[in-house]
Amino acid sequence: QGQLVASGGDLVQAGGSLRLSCTASGLTVALSTMGWFRQAPGKEREGVSCITWPGSTPYYADSVKGRFTISRDSAKNTLYLQMNNLKAEDTATYYCAAPNICGPPYGAGYYSKPGWGRGTQVTVSS
């Protein structure tokens, strides 16, 4: 899936916003199904949001619907995740990836390929 590096994580207060970026090499973001995943301490990694190719249909986990927006910039070969109204339960390490499946029945993405790119830490203080 090429090399994917997430960035933009930070410590933010509840109710605040962050925008995560994922830069890609060896993969064309605009021509790939892409997604964001996260893993909180002691929990399994979960799909947060994904966007299909072709079609650019976005999917979101129920926990982030209405607060997060996934997008991509073809000129910069970059995937974004705009996160608004952050909550303490959003605290996790966030990763971007090219999921195996985006959409039904997996919703916000299913990923079973070996290896993950570099994640970025998001910490929301309540």
PDB file of C-alpha atoms in Angstrom:
ATOM      1  CA  GLN A   1       0.000   0.000   0.000  1.00  0.00           C
ATOM      2  CA  GLY A   2       2.993   2.316  -0.296  1.00  0.00           C
ATOM      3  CA  GLN A   3       4.247   4.352   2.610  1.00  0.00           C
ATOM      4  CA  LEU A   4       1.754   6.340   4.626  1.00  0.00           C
ATOM      5  CA  VAL A   5       2.679   8.818   7.336  1.00  0.00           C
ATOM      6  CA  ALA A   6       0.048  10.426   9.537  1.00  0.00           C
ATOM      7  CA  SER A   7       0.617  13.768  11.227  1.00  0.00           C
ATOM      8  CA  GLY A   8      -1.281  16.574  12.931  1.00  0.00           C
ATOM      9  CA  GLY A   9      -2.047  14.910  16.237  1.00  0.00           C
ATOM     10  CA  ASP A  10      -1.834  17.004  19.368  1.00  0.00           C
ATOM     11  CA  LEU A  11      -3.134  17.569  22.865  1.00  0.00           C
ATOM     12  CA  VAL A  12      -6.431  19.440  22.690  1.00  0.00           C
ATOM     13  CA  GLN A  13      -9.253  20.264  25.060  1.00  0.00           C
ATOM     14  CA  ALA A  14     -12.636  18.644  24.720  1.00  0.00           C
ATOM     15  CA  GLY A  15     -14.723  20.535  22.189  1.00  0.00           C
ATOM     16  CA  GLY A  16     -11.675  21.525  20.186  1.00  0.00           C
ATOM     17  CA  SER A  17     -10.672  20.643  16.638  1.00  0.00           C
ATOM     18  CA  LEU A  18      -7.750  19.058  14.837  1.00  0.00           C
ATOM     19  CA  ARG A  19      -6.963  18.220  11.251  1.00  0.00           C
ATOM     20  CA  LEU A  20      -4.934  15.106  10.601  1.00  0.00           C
ATOM     21  CA  SER A  21      -2.941  14.680   7.420  1.00  0.00           C
ATOM     22  CA  CYS A  22      -1.643  11.552   5.754  1.00  0.00           C
ATOM     23  CA  THR A  23       1.060  11.874   3.152  1.00  0.00           C
ATOM     24  CA  ALA A  24       1.573   9.010   0.777  1.00  0.00           C
ATOM     25  CA  SER A  25       4.418   7.723  -1.329  1.00  0.00           C
ATOM     26  CA  GLY A  26       4.151   4.823  -3.708  1.00  0.00           C
ATOM     27  CA  LEU A  27       0.371   5.144  -3.734  1.00  0.00           C
ATOM     28  CA  THR A  28      -1.997   7.617  -5.404  1.00  0.00           C
ATOM     29  CA  VAL A  29      -4.445   8.786  -2.769  1.00  0.00           C
ATOM     30  CA  ALA A  30      -6.951  10.131  -5.287  1.00  0.00           C
ATOM     31  CA  LEU A  31      -7.143   6.747  -7.025  1.00  0.00           C
ATOM     32  CA  SER A  32      -7.301   4.565  -3.927  1.00  0.00           C
ATOM     33  CA  THR A  33      -9.812   3.643  -1.297  1.00  0.00           C
ATOM     34  CA  MET A  34      -8.388   5.248   1.813  1.00  0.00           C
ATOM     35  CA  GLY A  35      -9.237   5.292   5.478  1.00  0.00           C
ATOM     36  CA  TRP A  36      -8.437   6.408   8.974  1.00  0.00           C
ATOM     37  CA  PHE A  37      -8.164   3.980  11.872  1.00  0.00           C
ATOM     38  CA  ARG A  38      -7.416   4.534  15.534  1.00  0.00           C
ATOM     39  CA  GLN A  39      -6.268   2.553  18.502  1.00  0.00           C
ATOM     40  CA  ALA A  40      -6.756   3.600  22.094  1.00  0.00           C
ATOM     41  CA  PRO A  41      -4.713   2.053  24.926  1.00  0.00           C
ATOM     42  CA  GLY A  42      -6.040  -1.384  25.800  1.00  0.00           C
ATOM     43  CA  LYS A  43      -8.466  -1.421  22.878  1.00  0.00           C
ATOM     44  CA  GLU A  44      -8.492  -2.951  19.431  1.00  0.00           C
ATOM     45  CA  ARG A  45      -7.820  -0.832  16.409  1.00  0.00           C
ATOM     46  CA  GLU A  46     -11.026   0.411  14.824  1.00  0.00           C
ATOM     47  CA  GLY A  47     -12.082   2.028  11.592  1.00  0.00           C
ATOM     48  CA  VAL A  48     -12.941   5.702  11.994  1.00  0.00           C
ATOM     49  CA  SER A  49     -13.676   6.783   8.454  1.00  0.00           C
ATOM     50  CA  CYS A  50     -12.959   5.734   4.900  1.00  0.00           C
ATOM     51  CA  ILE A  51     -13.564   7.041   1.411  1.00  0.00           C
ATOM     52  CA  THR A  52     -14.041   4.847  -1.610  1.00  0.00           C
ATOM     53  CA  TRP A  53     -12.498   4.887  -5.018  1.00  0.00           C
ATOM     54  CA  PRO A  54     -14.097   5.142  -7.448  1.00  0.00           C
ATOM     55  CA  GLY A  55     -17.044   7.176  -6.261  1.00  0.00           C
ATOM     56  CA  SER A  56     -15.525   8.984  -3.269  1.00  0.00           C
ATOM     57  CA  THR A  57     -18.287   7.802  -0.949  1.00  0.00           C
ATOM     58  CA  PRO A  58     -17.374   8.522   2.679  1.00  0.00           C
ATOM     59  CA  TYR A  59     -18.239   6.250   5.586  1.00  0.00           C
ATOM     60  CA  TYR A  60     -17.961   7.042   9.266  1.00  0.00           C
ATOM     61  CA  ALA A  61     -18.073   5.136  12.502  1.00  0.00           C
ATOM     62  CA  ASP A  62     -21.231   5.967  14.433  1.00  0.00           C
ATOM     63  CA  SER A  63     -19.140   7.473  17.210  1.00  0.00           C
ATOM     64  CA  VAL A  64     -17.738  10.191  14.930  1.00  0.00           C
ATOM     65  CA  LYS A  65     -20.618  10.897  12.548  1.00  0.00           C
ATOM     66  CA  GLY A  66     -21.387  14.583  12.345  1.00  0.00           C
ATOM     67  CA  ARG A  67     -18.050  15.518  13.934  1.00  0.00           C
ATOM     68  CA  PHE A  68     -15.354  14.134  11.598  1.00  0.00           C
ATOM     69  CA  THR A  69     -14.918  14.699   7.863  1.00  0.00           C
ATOM     70  CA  ILE A  70     -12.626  12.745   5.565  1.00  0.00           C
ATOM     71  CA  SER A  71     -11.227  14.349   2.430  1.00  0.00           C
ATOM     72  CA  ARG A  72      -8.283  14.166   0.046  1.00  0.00           C
ATOM     73  CA  ASP A  73      -6.192  16.493  -2.044  1.00  0.00           C
ATOM     74  CA  SER A  74      -5.051  14.943  -5.294  1.00  0.00           C
ATOM     75  CA  ALA A  75      -2.485  17.655  -5.986  1.00  0.00           C
ATOM     76  CA  LYS A  76      -0.770  17.029  -2.652  1.00  0.00           C
ATOM     77  CA  ASN A  77      -1.419  13.260  -2.660  1.00  0.00           C
ATOM     78  CA  THR A  78      -2.687  13.676   0.882  1.00  0.00           C
ATOM     79  CA  LEU A  79      -5.599  12.338   2.891  1.00  0.00           C
ATOM     80  CA  TYR A  80      -7.172  14.447   5.656  1.00  0.00           C
ATOM     81  CA  LEU A  81      -9.384  13.931   8.650  1.00  0.00           C
ATOM     82  CA  GLN A  82     -11.022  17.047  10.044  1.00  0.00           C
ATOM     83  CA  MET A  83     -12.061  16.379  13.622  1.00  0.00           C
ATOM     84  CA  ASN A  84     -14.424  18.790  15.360  1.00  0.00           C
ATOM     85  CA  ASN A  85     -16.051  18.764  18.778  1.00  0.00           C
ATOM     86  CA  LEU A  86     -13.456  16.335  20.044  1.00  0.00           C
ATOM     87  CA  LYS A  87     -14.265  14.185  23.035  1.00  0.00           C
ATOM     88  CA  ALA A  88     -12.087  12.411  25.565  1.00  0.00           C
ATOM     89  CA  GLU A  89     -13.034   9.092  23.992  1.00  0.00           C
ATOM     90  CA  ASP A  90     -11.404  10.210  20.743  1.00  0.00           C
ATOM     91  CA  THR A  91      -8.024   9.910  22.438  1.00  0.00           C
ATOM     92  CA  ALA A  92      -6.005   7.380  20.457  1.00  0.00           C
ATOM     93  CA  THR A  93      -3.210   6.895  17.972  1.00  0.00           C
ATOM     94  CA  TYR A  94      -4.574   7.539  14.509  1.00  0.00           C
ATOM     95  CA  TYR A  95      -3.349   5.748  11.391  1.00  0.00           C
ATOM     96  CA  CYS A  96      -4.153   6.067   7.748  1.00  0.00           C
ATOM     97  CA  ALA A  97      -4.294   3.075   5.464  1.00  0.00           C
ATOM     98  CA  ALA A  98      -5.707   1.714   2.246  1.00  0.00           C
ATOM     99  CA  PRO A  99      -8.375  -0.601   3.648  1.00  0.00           C
ATOM    100  CA  ASN A 100      -9.379  -3.913   2.119  1.00  0.00           C
ATOM    101  CA  ILE A 101     -13.018  -2.892   2.330  1.00  0.00           C
ATOM    102  CA  CYS A 102     -14.724   0.484   2.782  1.00  0.00           C
ATOM    103  CA  GLY A 103     -18.465   0.464   3.261  1.00  0.00           C
ATOM    104  CA  PRO A 104     -20.966  -2.292   3.909  1.00  0.00           C
ATOM    105  CA  PRO A 105     -20.763  -4.539   5.775  1.00  0.00           C
ATOM    106  CA  TYR A 106     -17.708  -3.037   7.459  1.00  0.00           C
ATOM    107  CA  GLY A 107     -18.741   0.588   7.416  1.00  0.00           C
ATOM    108  CA  ALA A 108     -15.760   2.716   8.282  1.00  0.00           C
ATOM    109  CA  GLY A 109     -13.195   0.291   6.936  1.00  0.00           C
ATOM    110  CA  TYR A 110     -11.683  -3.143   7.282  1.00  0.00           C
ATOM    111  CA  TYR A 111      -7.939  -3.611   7.044  1.00  0.00           C
ATOM    112  CA  SER A 112      -6.080  -6.890   7.175  1.00  0.00           C
ATOM    113  CA  LYS A 113      -2.904  -6.192   5.234  1.00  0.00           C
ATOM    114  CA  PRO A 114       0.435  -6.637   6.954  1.00  0.00           C
ATOM    115  CA  GLY A 115       1.924  -3.574   8.588  1.00  0.00           C
ATOM    116  CA  TRP A 116       0.789  -0.080   9.367  1.00  0.00           C
ATOM    117  CA  GLY A 117       2.233   3.288   8.549  1.00  0.00           C
ATOM    118  CA  ARG A 118       3.314   5.778  11.159  1.00  0.00           C
ATOM    119  CA  GLY A 119       0.485   6.975  13.353  1.00  0.00           C
ATOM    120  CA  THR A 120      -0.123  10.261  15.111  1.00  0.00           C
ATOM    121  CA  GLN A 121      -1.247  10.724  18.710  1.00  0.00           C
ATOM    122  CA  VAL A 122      -4.430  12.585  19.509  1.00  0.00           C
ATOM    123  CA  THR A 123      -5.070  13.327  23.160  1.00  0.00           C
ATOM    124  CA  VAL A 124      -8.261  15.044  24.236  1.00  0.00           C
ATOM    125  CA  SER A 125      -8.409  16.398  27.755  1.00  0.00           C
ATOM    126  CA  SER A 126     -11.773  16.668  29.454  1.00  0.00           C
TER     127      SER A 126
END
